[in-house]
Amino acid sequence: MAPLELRLADVGRFAAFVDLGSVQWNGRIARLRVLQVTEGGFKAGADEFWGGWRHEVIDCDARTIAHAGFGSIRAGGREGPVTGDQRPAAPLPAGGVDEAVAKLVCDGWKPFAKVAVAGSVEEAVRIGRPLIETGAEP
């Protein structure tokens, strides 16, 4: 499997990494996936999770986003299936993770310049979890 290229876009409740290799363009509309890393010890039921893949469609000119499914990632890296249908496009909410992802993808914005681009989900978890806890760039 080829290494991933995961660039940190936002840190809040989750650390969101854009999978740069997943971006597919149709004009100024981008289909992509975003790795959403959870805080350490996050559980759903009896299982611990690292986070999951959010699948998104962003219209860079209209500044809208359509969520197109989610696939969980259990601790250890086992990925679940992508579930959920594509929702209708909605305006990007100001100041949130969706806007940060859009600015990175559409505008070439590079937040967290000191944070290395992760080459695997496991590496993104190692980078993202301390940032969630502290809320600070290393």
PDB file of N, CA, C and O in Angstrom, residues 80-110:
ATOM      1  N   GLY A  80     -13.735   0.235   8.968  1.00  0.00           N
ATOM      2  CA  GLY A  80     -15.093  -0.221   8.716  1.00  0.00           C
ATOM      3  C   GLY A  80     -15.575   0.257   7.367  1.00  0.00           C
ATOM      4  O   GLY A  80     -14.920   1.067   6.709  1.00  0.00           O
ATOM      5  N   PRO A  81     -16.735  -0.199   6.947  1.00  0.00           N
ATOM      6  CA  PRO A  81     -17.274   0.242   5.660  1.00  0.00           C
ATOM      7  C   PRO A  81     -17.724   1.694   5.719  1.00  0.00           C
ATOM      8  O   PRO A  81     -18.028   2.219   6.785  1.00  0.00           O
ATOM      9  N   VAL A  82     -17.757   2.328   4.570  1.00  0.00           N
ATOM     10  CA  VAL A  82     -18.285   3.690   4.469  1.00  0.00           C
ATOM     11  C   VAL A  82     -19.801   3.593   4.479  1.00  0.00           C
ATOM     12  O   VAL A  82     -20.388   2.841   3.703  1.00  0.00           O
ATOM     13  N   THR A  83     -20.418   4.326   5.392  1.00  0.00           N
ATOM     14  CA  THR A  83     -21.876   4.328   5.493  1.00  0.00           C
ATOM     15  C   THR A  83     -22.390   5.750   5.355  1.00  0.00           C
ATOM     16  O   THR A  83     -21.659   6.715   5.602  1.00  0.00           O
ATOM     17  N   GLY A  84     -23.645   5.856   4.993  1.00  0.00           N
ATOM     18  CA  GLY A  84     -24.278   7.164   4.845  1.00  0.00           C
ATOM     19  C   GLY A  84     -24.302   7.603   3.401  1.00  0.00           C
ATOM     20  O   GLY A  84     -23.353   7.387   2.657  1.00  0.00           O
ATOM     21  N   ASP A  85     -25.400   8.193   3.010  1.00  0.00           N
ATOM     22  CA  ASP A  85     -25.555   8.716   1.657  1.00  0.00           C
ATOM     23  C   ASP A  85     -25.030  10.143   1.593  1.00  0.00           C
ATOM     24  O   ASP A  85     -24.905  10.816   2.620  1.00  0.00           O
ATOM     25  N   GLN A  86     -24.750  10.591   0.372  1.00  0.00           N
ATOM     26  CA  GLN A  86     -24.317  11.975   0.216  1.00  0.00           C
ATOM     27  C   GLN A  86     -25.465  12.904   0.568  1.00  0.00           C
ATOM     28  O   GLN A  86     -26.581  12.740   0.108  1.00  0.00           O
ATOM     29  N   ARG A  87     -25.168  13.844   1.445  1.00  0.00           N
ATOM     30  CA  ARG A  87     -26.155  14.848   1.844  1.00  0.00           C
ATOM     31  C   ARG A  87     -26.153  15.991   0.836  1.00  0.00           C
ATOM     32  O   ARG A  87     -25.171  16.185   0.119  1.00  0.00           O
ATOM     33  N   PRO A  88     -27.189  16.786   0.828  1.00  0.00           N
ATOM     34  CA  PRO A  88     -27.186  17.972  -0.045  1.00  0.00           C
ATOM     35  C   PRO A  88     -26.075  18.941   0.376  1.00  0.00           C
ATOM     36  O   PRO A  88     -25.711  19.021   1.551  1.00  0.00           O
ATOM     37  N   ALA A  89     -25.578  19.669  -0.596  1.00  0.00           N
ATOM     38  CA  ALA A  89     -24.541  20.664  -0.309  1.00  0.00           C
ATOM     39  C   ALA A  89     -25.107  21.767   0.573  1.00  0.00           C
ATOM     40  O   ALA A  89     -26.255  22.164   0.432  1.00  0.00           O
ATOM     41  N   ALA A  90     -24.263  22.239   1.500  1.00  0.00           N
ATOM     42  CA  ALA A  90     -24.636  23.319   2.411  1.00  0.00           C
ATOM     43  C   ALA A  90     -23.476  24.310   2.475  1.00  0.00           C
ATOM     44  O   ALA A  90     -22.319  23.935   2.256  1.00  0.00           O
ATOM     45  N   PRO A  91     -23.753  25.562   2.791  1.00  0.00           N
ATOM     46  CA  PRO A  91     -22.677  26.548   2.918  1.00  0.00           C
ATOM     47  C   PRO A  91     -21.661  26.117   3.979  1.00  0.00           C
ATOM     48  O   PRO A  91     -22.031  25.531   4.997  1.00  0.00           O
ATOM     49  N   LEU A  92     -20.404  26.409   3.709  1.00  0.00           N
ATOM     50  CA  LEU A  92     -19.353  26.106   4.686  1.00  0.00           C
ATOM     51  C   LEU A  92     -19.542  26.969   5.923  1.00  0.00           C
ATOM     52  O   LEU A  92     -19.587  28.199   5.808  1.00  0.00           O
ATOM     53  N   PRO A  93     -19.653  26.362   7.104  1.00  0.00           N
ATOM     54  CA  PRO A  93     -19.775  27.181   8.315  1.00  0.00           C
ATOM     55  C   PRO A  93     -18.433  27.861   8.632  1.00  0.00           C
ATOM     56  O   PRO A  93     -17.381  27.235   8.563  1.00  0.00           O
ATOM     57  N   ALA A  94     -18.494  29.130   8.935  1.00  0.00           N
ATOM     58  CA  ALA A  94     -17.282  29.907   9.215  1.00  0.00           C
ATOM     59  C   ALA A  94     -16.615  29.419  10.498  1.00  0.00           C
ATOM     60  O   ALA A  94     -17.278  29.142  11.487  1.00  0.00           O
ATOM     61  N   GLY A  95     -15.294  29.287  10.431  1.00  0.00           N
ATOM     62  CA  GLY A  95     -14.502  28.992  11.608  1.00  0.00           C
ATOM     63  C   GLY A  95     -14.448  27.534  12.027  1.00  0.00           C
ATOM     64  O   GLY A  95     -13.827  27.210  13.026  1.00  0.00           O
ATOM     65  N   GLY A  96     -15.032  26.631  11.270  1.00  0.00           N
ATOM     66  CA  GLY A  96     -15.048  25.231  11.660  1.00  0.00           C
ATOM     67  C   GLY A  96     -14.110  24.376  10.831  1.00  0.00           C
ATOM     68  O   GLY A  96     -13.394  24.860   9.949  1.00  0.00           O
ATOM     69  N   VAL A  97     -14.148  23.091  11.120  1.00  0.00           N
ATOM     70  CA  VAL A  97     -13.286  22.139  10.427  1.00  0.00           C
ATOM     71  C   VAL A  97     -13.595  22.107   8.934  1.00  0.00           C
ATOM     72  O   VAL A  97     -12.674  22.013   8.117  1.00  0.00           O
ATOM     73  N   ASP A  98     -14.866  22.199   8.557  1.00  0.00           N
ATOM     74  CA  ASP A  98     -15.206  22.147   7.130  1.00  0.00           C
ATOM     75  C   ASP A  98     -14.588  23.322   6.381  1.00  0.00           C
ATOM     76  O   ASP A  98     -14.070  23.161   5.276  1.00  0.00           O
ATOM     77  N   GLU A  99     -14.625  24.505   6.990  1.00  0.00           N
ATOM     78  CA  GLU A  99     -14.007  25.670   6.346  1.00  0.00           C
ATOM     79  C   GLU A  99     -12.491  25.485   6.255  1.00  0.00           C
ATOM     80  O   GLU A  99     -11.882  25.810   5.236  1.00  0.00           O
ATOM     81  N   ALA A 100     -11.882  24.946   7.299  1.00  0.00           N
ATOM     82  CA  ALA A 100     -10.426  24.720   7.286  1.00  0.00           C
ATOM     83  C   ALA A 100     -10.042  23.740   6.182  1.00  0.00           C
ATOM     84  O   ALA A 100      -9.060  23.964   5.457  1.00  0.00           O
ATOM     85  N   VAL A 101     -10.812  22.663   6.047  1.00  0.00           N
ATOM     86  CA  VAL A 101     -10.542  21.680   4.991  1.00  0.00           C
ATOM     87  C   VAL A 101     -10.682  22.338   3.622  1.00  0.00           C
ATOM     88  O   VAL A 101      -9.831  22.160   2.742  1.00  0.00           O
ATOM     89  N   ALA A 102     -11.741  23.126   3.429  1.00  0.00           N
ATOM     90  CA  ALA A 102     -11.957  23.790   2.147  1.00  0.00           C
ATOM     91  C   ALA A 102     -10.832  24.774   1.829  1.00  0.00           C
ATOM     92  O   ALA A 102     -10.362  24.841   0.686  1.00  0.00           O
ATOM     93  N   LYS A 103     -10.393  25.543   2.809  1.00  0.00           N
ATOM     94  CA  LYS A 103      -9.303  26.492   2.578  1.00  0.00           C
ATOM     95  C   LYS A 103      -8.023  25.762   2.184  1.00  0.00           C
ATOM     96  O   LYS A 103      -7.294  26.207   1.300  1.00  0.00           O
ATOM     97  N   LEU A 104      -7.759  24.622   2.810  1.00  0.00           N
ATOM     98  CA  LEU A 104      -6.568  23.843   2.479  1.00  0.00           C
ATOM     99  C   LEU A 104      -6.678  23.310   1.053  1.00  0.00           C
ATOM    100  O   LEU A 104      -5.757  23.460   0.254  1.00  0.00           O
ATOM    101  N   VAL A 105      -7.814  22.698   0.719  1.00  0.00           N
ATOM    102  CA  VAL A 105      -7.987  22.065  -0.590  1.00  0.00           C
ATOM    103  C   VAL A 105      -8.158  23.093  -1.697  1.00  0.00           C
ATOM    104  O   VAL A 105      -7.514  22.993  -2.746  1.00  0.00           O
ATOM    105  N   CYS A 106      -9.011  24.069  -1.498  1.00  0.00           N
ATOM    106  CA  CYS A 106      -9.363  25.021  -2.556  1.00  0.00           C
ATOM    107  C   CYS A 106      -8.352  26.145  -2.727  1.00  0.00           C
ATOM    108  O   CYS A 106      -8.128  26.618  -3.841  1.00  0.00           O
ATOM    109  N   ASP A 107      -7.788  26.598  -1.615  1.00  0.00           N
ATOM    110  CA  ASP A 107      -6.963  27.807  -1.640  1.00  0.00           C
ATOM    111  C   ASP A 107      -5.480  27.555  -1.399  1.00  0.00           C
ATOM    112  O   ASP A 107      -4.695  28.494  -1.406  1.00  0.00           O
ATOM    113  N   GLY A 108      -5.106  26.296  -1.118  1.00  0.00           N
ATOM    114  CA  GLY A 108      -3.705  26.002  -0.858  1.00  0.00           C
ATOM    115  C   GLY A 108      -3.208  26.467   0.493  1.00  0.00           C
ATOM    116  O   GLY A 108      -2.004  26.531   0.739  1.00  0.00           O
ATOM    117  N   TRP A 109      -4.118  26.776   1.410  1.00  0.00           N
ATOM    118  CA  TRP A 109      -3.768  27.222   2.764  1.00  0.00           C
ATOM    119  C   TRP A 109      -3.044  26.089   3.476  1.00  0.00           C
ATOM    120  O   TRP A 109      -3.411  24.921   3.357  1.00  0.00           O
ATOM    121  N   LYS A 110      -1.994  26.422   4.216  1.00  0.00           N
ATOM    122  CA  LYS A 110      -1.211  25.412   4.926  1.00  0.00           C
ATOM    123  C   LYS A 110      -1.118  25.771   6.407  1.00  0.00           C
ATOM    124  O   LYS A 110      -0.100  26.296   6.860  1.00  0.00           O
TER     125      LYS A 110
END
